[in-house]
XYZ file of C-alpha atoms in Angstrom:
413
model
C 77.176 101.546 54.572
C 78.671 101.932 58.369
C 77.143 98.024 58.865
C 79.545 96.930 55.416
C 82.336 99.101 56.945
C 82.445 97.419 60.055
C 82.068 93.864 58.525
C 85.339 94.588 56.376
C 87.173 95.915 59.574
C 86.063 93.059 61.128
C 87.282 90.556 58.021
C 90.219 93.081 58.597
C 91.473 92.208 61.754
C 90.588 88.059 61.356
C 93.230 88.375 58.599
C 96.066 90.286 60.352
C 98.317 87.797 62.460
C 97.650 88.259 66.628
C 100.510 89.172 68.018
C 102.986 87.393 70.027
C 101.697 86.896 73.580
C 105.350 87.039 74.902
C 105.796 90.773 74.584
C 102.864 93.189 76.250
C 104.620 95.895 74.750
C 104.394 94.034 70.966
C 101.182 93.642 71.605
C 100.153 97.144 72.380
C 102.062 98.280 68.990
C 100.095 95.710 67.118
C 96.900 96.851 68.399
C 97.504 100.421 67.612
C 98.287 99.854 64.118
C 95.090 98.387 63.571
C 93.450 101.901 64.275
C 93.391 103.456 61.024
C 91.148 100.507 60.203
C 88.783 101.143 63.370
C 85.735 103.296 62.948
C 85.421 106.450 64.671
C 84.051 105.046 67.942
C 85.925 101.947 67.946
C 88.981 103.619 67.375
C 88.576 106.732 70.616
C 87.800 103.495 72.911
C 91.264 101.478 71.756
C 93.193 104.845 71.767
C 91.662 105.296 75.179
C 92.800 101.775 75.994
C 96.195 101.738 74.759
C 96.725 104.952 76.929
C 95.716 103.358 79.658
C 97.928 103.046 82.716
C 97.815 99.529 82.740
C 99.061 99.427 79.630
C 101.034 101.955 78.599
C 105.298 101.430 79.249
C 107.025 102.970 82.227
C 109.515 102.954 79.492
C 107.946 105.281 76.694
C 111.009 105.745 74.777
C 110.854 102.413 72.206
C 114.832 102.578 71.886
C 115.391 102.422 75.368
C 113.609 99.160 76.011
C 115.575 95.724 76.532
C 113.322 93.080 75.036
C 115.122 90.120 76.955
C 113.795 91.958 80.235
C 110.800 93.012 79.048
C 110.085 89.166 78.270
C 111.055 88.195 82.139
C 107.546 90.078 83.334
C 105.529 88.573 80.427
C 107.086 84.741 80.919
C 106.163 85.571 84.904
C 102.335 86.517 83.825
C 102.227 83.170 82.070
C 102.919 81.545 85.095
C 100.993 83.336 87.630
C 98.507 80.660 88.213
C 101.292 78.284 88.607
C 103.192 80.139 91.051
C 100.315 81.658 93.291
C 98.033 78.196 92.981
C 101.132 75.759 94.411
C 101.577 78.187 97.410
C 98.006 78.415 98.105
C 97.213 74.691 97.716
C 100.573 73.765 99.841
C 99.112 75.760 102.382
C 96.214 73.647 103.063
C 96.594 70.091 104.914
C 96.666 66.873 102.852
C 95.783 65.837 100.345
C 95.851 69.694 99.628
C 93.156 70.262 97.881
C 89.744 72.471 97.520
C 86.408 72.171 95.535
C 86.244 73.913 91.841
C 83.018 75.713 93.116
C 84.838 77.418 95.771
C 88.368 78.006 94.046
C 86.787 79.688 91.147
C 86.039 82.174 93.580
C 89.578 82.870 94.612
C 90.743 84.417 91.769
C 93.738 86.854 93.640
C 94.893 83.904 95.689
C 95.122 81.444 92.625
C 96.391 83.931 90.449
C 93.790 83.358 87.496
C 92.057 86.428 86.074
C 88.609 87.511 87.466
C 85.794 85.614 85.685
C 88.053 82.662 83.715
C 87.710 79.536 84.746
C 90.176 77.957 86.978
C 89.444 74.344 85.514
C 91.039 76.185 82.134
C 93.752 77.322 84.166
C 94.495 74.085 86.069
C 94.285 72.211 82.291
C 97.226 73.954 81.030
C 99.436 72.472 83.404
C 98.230 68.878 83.574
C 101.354 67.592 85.145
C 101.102 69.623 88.190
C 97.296 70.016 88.948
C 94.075 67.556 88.255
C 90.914 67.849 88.800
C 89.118 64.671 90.772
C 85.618 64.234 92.064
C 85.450 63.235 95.518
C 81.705 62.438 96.199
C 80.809 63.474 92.896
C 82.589 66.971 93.667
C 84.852 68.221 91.249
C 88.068 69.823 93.284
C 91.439 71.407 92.454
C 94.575 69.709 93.803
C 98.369 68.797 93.214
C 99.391 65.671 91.166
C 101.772 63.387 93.283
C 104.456 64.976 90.416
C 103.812 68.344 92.022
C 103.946 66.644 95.582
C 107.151 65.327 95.207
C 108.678 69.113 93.698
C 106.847 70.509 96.975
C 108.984 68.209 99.068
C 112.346 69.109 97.067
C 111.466 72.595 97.803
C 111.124 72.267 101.093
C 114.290 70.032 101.295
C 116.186 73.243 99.798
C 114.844 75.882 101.828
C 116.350 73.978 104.880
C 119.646 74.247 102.994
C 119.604 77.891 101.959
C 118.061 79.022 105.283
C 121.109 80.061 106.869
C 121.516 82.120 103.665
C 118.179 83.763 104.151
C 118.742 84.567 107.248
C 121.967 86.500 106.412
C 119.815 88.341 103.805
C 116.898 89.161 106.219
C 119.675 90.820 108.942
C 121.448 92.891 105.876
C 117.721 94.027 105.195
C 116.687 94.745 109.206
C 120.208 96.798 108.965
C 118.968 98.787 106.470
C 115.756 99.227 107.900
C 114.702 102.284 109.885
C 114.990 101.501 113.866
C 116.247 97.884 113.391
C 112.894 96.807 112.420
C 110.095 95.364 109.994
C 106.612 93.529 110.612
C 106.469 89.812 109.710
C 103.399 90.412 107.488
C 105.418 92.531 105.316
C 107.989 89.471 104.927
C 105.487 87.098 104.442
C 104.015 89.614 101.747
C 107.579 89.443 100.238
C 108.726 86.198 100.817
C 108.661 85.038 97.062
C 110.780 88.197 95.819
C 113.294 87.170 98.926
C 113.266 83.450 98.531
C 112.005 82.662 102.063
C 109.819 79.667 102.890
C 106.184 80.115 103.096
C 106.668 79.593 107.287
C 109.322 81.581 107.726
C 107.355 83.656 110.329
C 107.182 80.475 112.512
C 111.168 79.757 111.632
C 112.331 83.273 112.950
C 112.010 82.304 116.668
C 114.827 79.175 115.911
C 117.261 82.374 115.734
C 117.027 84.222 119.255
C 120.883 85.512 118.208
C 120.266 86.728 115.579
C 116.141 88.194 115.474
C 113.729 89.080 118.494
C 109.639 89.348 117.769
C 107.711 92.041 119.119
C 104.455 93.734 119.002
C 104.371 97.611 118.509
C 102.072 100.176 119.125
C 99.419 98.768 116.632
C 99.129 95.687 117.755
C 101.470 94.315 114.912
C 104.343 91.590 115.188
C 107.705 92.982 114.333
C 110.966 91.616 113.578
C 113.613 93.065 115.814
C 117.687 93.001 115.077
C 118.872 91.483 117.896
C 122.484 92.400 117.481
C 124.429 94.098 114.587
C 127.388 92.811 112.677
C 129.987 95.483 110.840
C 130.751 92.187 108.568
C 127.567 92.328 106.975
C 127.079 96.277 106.892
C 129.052 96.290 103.371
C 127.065 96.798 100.102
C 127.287 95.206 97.314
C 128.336 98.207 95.726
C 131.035 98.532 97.753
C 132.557 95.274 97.390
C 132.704 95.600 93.560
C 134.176 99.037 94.108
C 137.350 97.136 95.737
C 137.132 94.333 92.611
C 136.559 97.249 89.924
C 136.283 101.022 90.308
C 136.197 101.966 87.384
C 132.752 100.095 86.658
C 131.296 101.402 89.433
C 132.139 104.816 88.648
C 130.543 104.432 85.354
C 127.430 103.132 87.153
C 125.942 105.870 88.583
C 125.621 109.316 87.430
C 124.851 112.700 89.341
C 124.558 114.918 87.162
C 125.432 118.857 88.174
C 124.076 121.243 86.130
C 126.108 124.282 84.344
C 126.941 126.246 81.493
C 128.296 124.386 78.712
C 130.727 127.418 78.519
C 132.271 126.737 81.810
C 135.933 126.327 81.324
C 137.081 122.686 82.403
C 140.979 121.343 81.568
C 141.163 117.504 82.450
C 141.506 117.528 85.843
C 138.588 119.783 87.087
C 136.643 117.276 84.689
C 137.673 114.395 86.473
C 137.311 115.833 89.482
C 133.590 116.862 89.091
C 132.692 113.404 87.603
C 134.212 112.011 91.331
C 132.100 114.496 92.646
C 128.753 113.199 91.012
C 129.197 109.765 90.757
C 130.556 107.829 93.383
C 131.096 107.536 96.415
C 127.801 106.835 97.135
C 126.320 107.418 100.845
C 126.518 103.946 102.406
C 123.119 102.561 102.851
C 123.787 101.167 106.346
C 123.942 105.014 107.899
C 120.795 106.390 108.835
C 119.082 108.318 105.884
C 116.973 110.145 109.073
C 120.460 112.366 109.229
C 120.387 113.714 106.042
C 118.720 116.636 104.763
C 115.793 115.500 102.078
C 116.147 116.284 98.724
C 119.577 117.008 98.669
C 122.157 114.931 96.974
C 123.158 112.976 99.528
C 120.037 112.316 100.446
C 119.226 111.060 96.733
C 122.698 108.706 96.735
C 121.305 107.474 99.561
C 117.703 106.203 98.479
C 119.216 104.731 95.390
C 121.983 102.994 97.269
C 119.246 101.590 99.335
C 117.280 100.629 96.098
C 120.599 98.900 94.900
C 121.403 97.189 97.978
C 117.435 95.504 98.391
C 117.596 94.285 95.139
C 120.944 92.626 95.083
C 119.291 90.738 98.428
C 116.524 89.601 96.145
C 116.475 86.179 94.946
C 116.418 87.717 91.291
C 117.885 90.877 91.640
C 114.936 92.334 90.866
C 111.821 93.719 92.500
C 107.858 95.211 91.442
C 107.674 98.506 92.373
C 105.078 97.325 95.029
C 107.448 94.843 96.801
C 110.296 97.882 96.822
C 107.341 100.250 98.385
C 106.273 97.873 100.815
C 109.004 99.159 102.858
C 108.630 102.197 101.949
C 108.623 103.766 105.724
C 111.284 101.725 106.876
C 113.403 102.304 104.235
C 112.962 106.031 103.941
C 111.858 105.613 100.367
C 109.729 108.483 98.943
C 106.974 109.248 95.629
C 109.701 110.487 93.758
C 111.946 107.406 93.243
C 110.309 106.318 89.653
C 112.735 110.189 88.694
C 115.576 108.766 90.748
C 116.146 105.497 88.876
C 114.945 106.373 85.334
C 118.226 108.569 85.782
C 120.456 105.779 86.487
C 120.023 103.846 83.168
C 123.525 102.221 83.826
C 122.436 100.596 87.253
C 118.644 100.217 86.850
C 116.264 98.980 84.109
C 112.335 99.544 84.333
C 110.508 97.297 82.735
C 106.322 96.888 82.719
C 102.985 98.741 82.598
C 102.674 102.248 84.324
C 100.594 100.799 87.088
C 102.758 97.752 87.850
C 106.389 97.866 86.992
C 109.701 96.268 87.973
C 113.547 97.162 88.682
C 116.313 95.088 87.331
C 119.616 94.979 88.547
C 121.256 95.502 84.719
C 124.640 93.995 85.915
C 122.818 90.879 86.956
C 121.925 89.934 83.522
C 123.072 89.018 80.644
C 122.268 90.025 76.981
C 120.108 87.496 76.413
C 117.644 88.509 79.564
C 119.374 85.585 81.855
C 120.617 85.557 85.706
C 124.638 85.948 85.685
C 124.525 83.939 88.806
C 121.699 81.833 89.709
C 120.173 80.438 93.512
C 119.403 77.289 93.655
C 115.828 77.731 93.947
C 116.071 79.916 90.665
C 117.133 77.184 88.894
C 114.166 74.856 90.677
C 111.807 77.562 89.262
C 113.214 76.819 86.062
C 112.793 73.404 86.237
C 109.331 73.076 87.762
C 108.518 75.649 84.822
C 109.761 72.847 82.216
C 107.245 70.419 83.635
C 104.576 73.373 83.703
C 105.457 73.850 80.436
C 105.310 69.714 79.320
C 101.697 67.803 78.341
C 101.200 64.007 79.526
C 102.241 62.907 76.266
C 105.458 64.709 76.129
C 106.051 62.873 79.729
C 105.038 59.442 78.649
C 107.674 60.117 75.656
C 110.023 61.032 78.156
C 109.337 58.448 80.549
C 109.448 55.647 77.391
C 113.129 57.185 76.654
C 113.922 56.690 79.891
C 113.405 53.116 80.356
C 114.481 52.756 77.158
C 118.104 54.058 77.866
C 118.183 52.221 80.890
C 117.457 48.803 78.795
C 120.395 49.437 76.894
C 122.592 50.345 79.668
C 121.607 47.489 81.287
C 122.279 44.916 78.370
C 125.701 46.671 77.658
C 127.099 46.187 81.169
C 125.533 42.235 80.381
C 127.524 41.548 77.172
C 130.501 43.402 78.815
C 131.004 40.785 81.950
């Protein structure tokens, strides 16, 4: 009877339509529908799954959850391989490339999960990676296609460097003692848009950085002077474009009786009082007392201020709490931004979530205002996303348009 029972559950779930990969959180409700069809056992070891922290919601409240966003983290999963595997194989010296025996032991560095095969990885991108034999040795390595969008990359992270730069002094400003290792950049450099050597590139700017070593034998990046230009948020210069937003952006809420006796203007006067100004997070946070008010504005006007230096405006949790000491960040900050719904949107898994910057983005989940090297992502994503007959179409249309350009401008003279 229990062998019949599970062969119909199985039938069961062959018959119900898998979900849609692009949604984790989709996917989780799909799979706990399916558990009044479970047996007993099956169904305690889902149930323990689904409550699991990797995949449960920072956002538990369904109503409260921004699909467009939520799709930003899955379409980023998708491409994990793609973005970790072109770093790691640009690192290495031409022709950039490793043996398959070794690589499928790198799992964290190429971004594939533990025990897949990286061949099956590299295949669904077969614009961008191929696997040759050299001496009868299968290896990994970049397509000239993906040699030539290296090169473009690099071409535009010479342009934008002076704009990195600025971003990298706003962030030492904010930082505790003027300061922040290099390995912690380097750990970051993809959420700040910096170039994979911009550890080397640091020492072409004696004006503006210095390196050091401190006490534990790490290199440090030093402010070597400070600019009041640059010590303005961005909250404050939309405050001068539009209060009344950012007013209505934060929230502060002071707790009393709903029977307190308020006329318009002590109203307006206590919403001033807990919503902006916020403390400015160029002062030092070391001043103020913790867990006090101020010292709250302040942590989530540093919060605000990293993330609109990001290169999305947004941030995992882990990149945020990298800096954690040199920002004065503390445990509590997941309760600090959940209550600013207006400026902040959490998006992910329990263990590994993200903040958005919700005026960056649009309804339908895209950048306002996009870097250039955003919109290279998106294009090198395109060709991730094309197979070598979609490129041979494309390349036929090409030449194809260019034939009849070309006999136009004949019959025209």
């Amino acid at each position: 009877m229990a062998r019949r029972l599970f062969s119909a559950t199985r039938a069961l779930l062959r018959a119900v339509p898998s979900p849609s990969p692009s949604s984790s959180a989709a996917a989780a409700a799909a799979a706990a529908s399916l558990l009044p069809l479970l047996p007993c056992k099956r169904r305690r070891k889902l149930r323990k799954k689904l409550s699991s922290p990797r995949v449960a919601p920072i956002e538990p409240e369904a109503a409260r959850r921004v699909p467009e966003l939520d799709a930003v983290l899955d379409r980023d999963a998708a491409f994990r391989f793609l973005a970790r595997a072109r770093s790691f194989l640009a690192s290495l010296p031409p022709p950039h490339r490793i043996p398959l025996a070794e690589a499928g032991k790198l799992y964290r560095e190429l971004g594939f999960p533990r025990g897949r095969s990286v061949s099956r990885a590299a295949a669904r991108h077969p614009l961008l990676f191929h696997l040759p034999r050299v001496d009868s040795v299968p290896h990994l390595a970049l397509t000239p296609l993906m040699c030539s969008l290296l090169e473009e990359e690099r071409r535009l992270h010479d342009q934008l460097l002076p704009t990195r730069v600025r971003a990298v002094r706003k962030l030492l400003m904010l930082a505790d003692h003027r300061r922040i290792p290099l390995a912690k950049l380097h750990h970051c450099r993809a959420v700040l848009g910096l170039p994979d050597d911009f550890r080397d590139r640091v020492r072409e700017f004696p004006g503006d950085f210095r390196v050091a070593v401190d006490p534990d034998g790490r290199d440090v990046l030093e402010l070597a002077r400070w600019d009041p230009a640059l010590a303005v948020s961005a909250l404050e210069r939309d405050f001068v474009v539009d209060e009344r937003r950012v007013r209505r952006t934060f929230r502060f809420a002071v707790p009393h009786s709903r029977s307190m006796p308020l006329d318009a203007e002590d109203a307006d006067r206590l919403d001033a009082a807990t919503t902006f100004p916020l403390v400015s997070p160029y002062t030092s946070g070391a001043l103020l007392r913790p867990w006090t008010p101020e010292a709250e504005k302040y942590r989530v006007g540093v919060v605000h201020e990293f993330l609109s230096l990001t290169l999305e405006k947004r941030a995992l949790i882990h990149h945020i709490f990298e800096f954690k000491e040199e920002l004065g960040l503390t445990r509590h900050m997941h309760a600090s931004l959940r209550k600013q719904s207006h400026a902040f949107y959490l998006a992910g898994t329990e263990m590994n979530w993200a903040v958005f910057l919700r005026d960056a983005y649009g309804g339908d989940g895209d950048l306002r205002e996009k870097d250039p090297l955003v919109l290279f992502n998106e294009k090198l994503r395109r060709y991730a996303c094309m197979t070598k007959m979609d490129s041979s179409g494309l390349l036929n249309f090409t030449v194809t348009l260019r034939a009849l350009f070309l006999s136009s401008a004949t019959d025209a003279s």
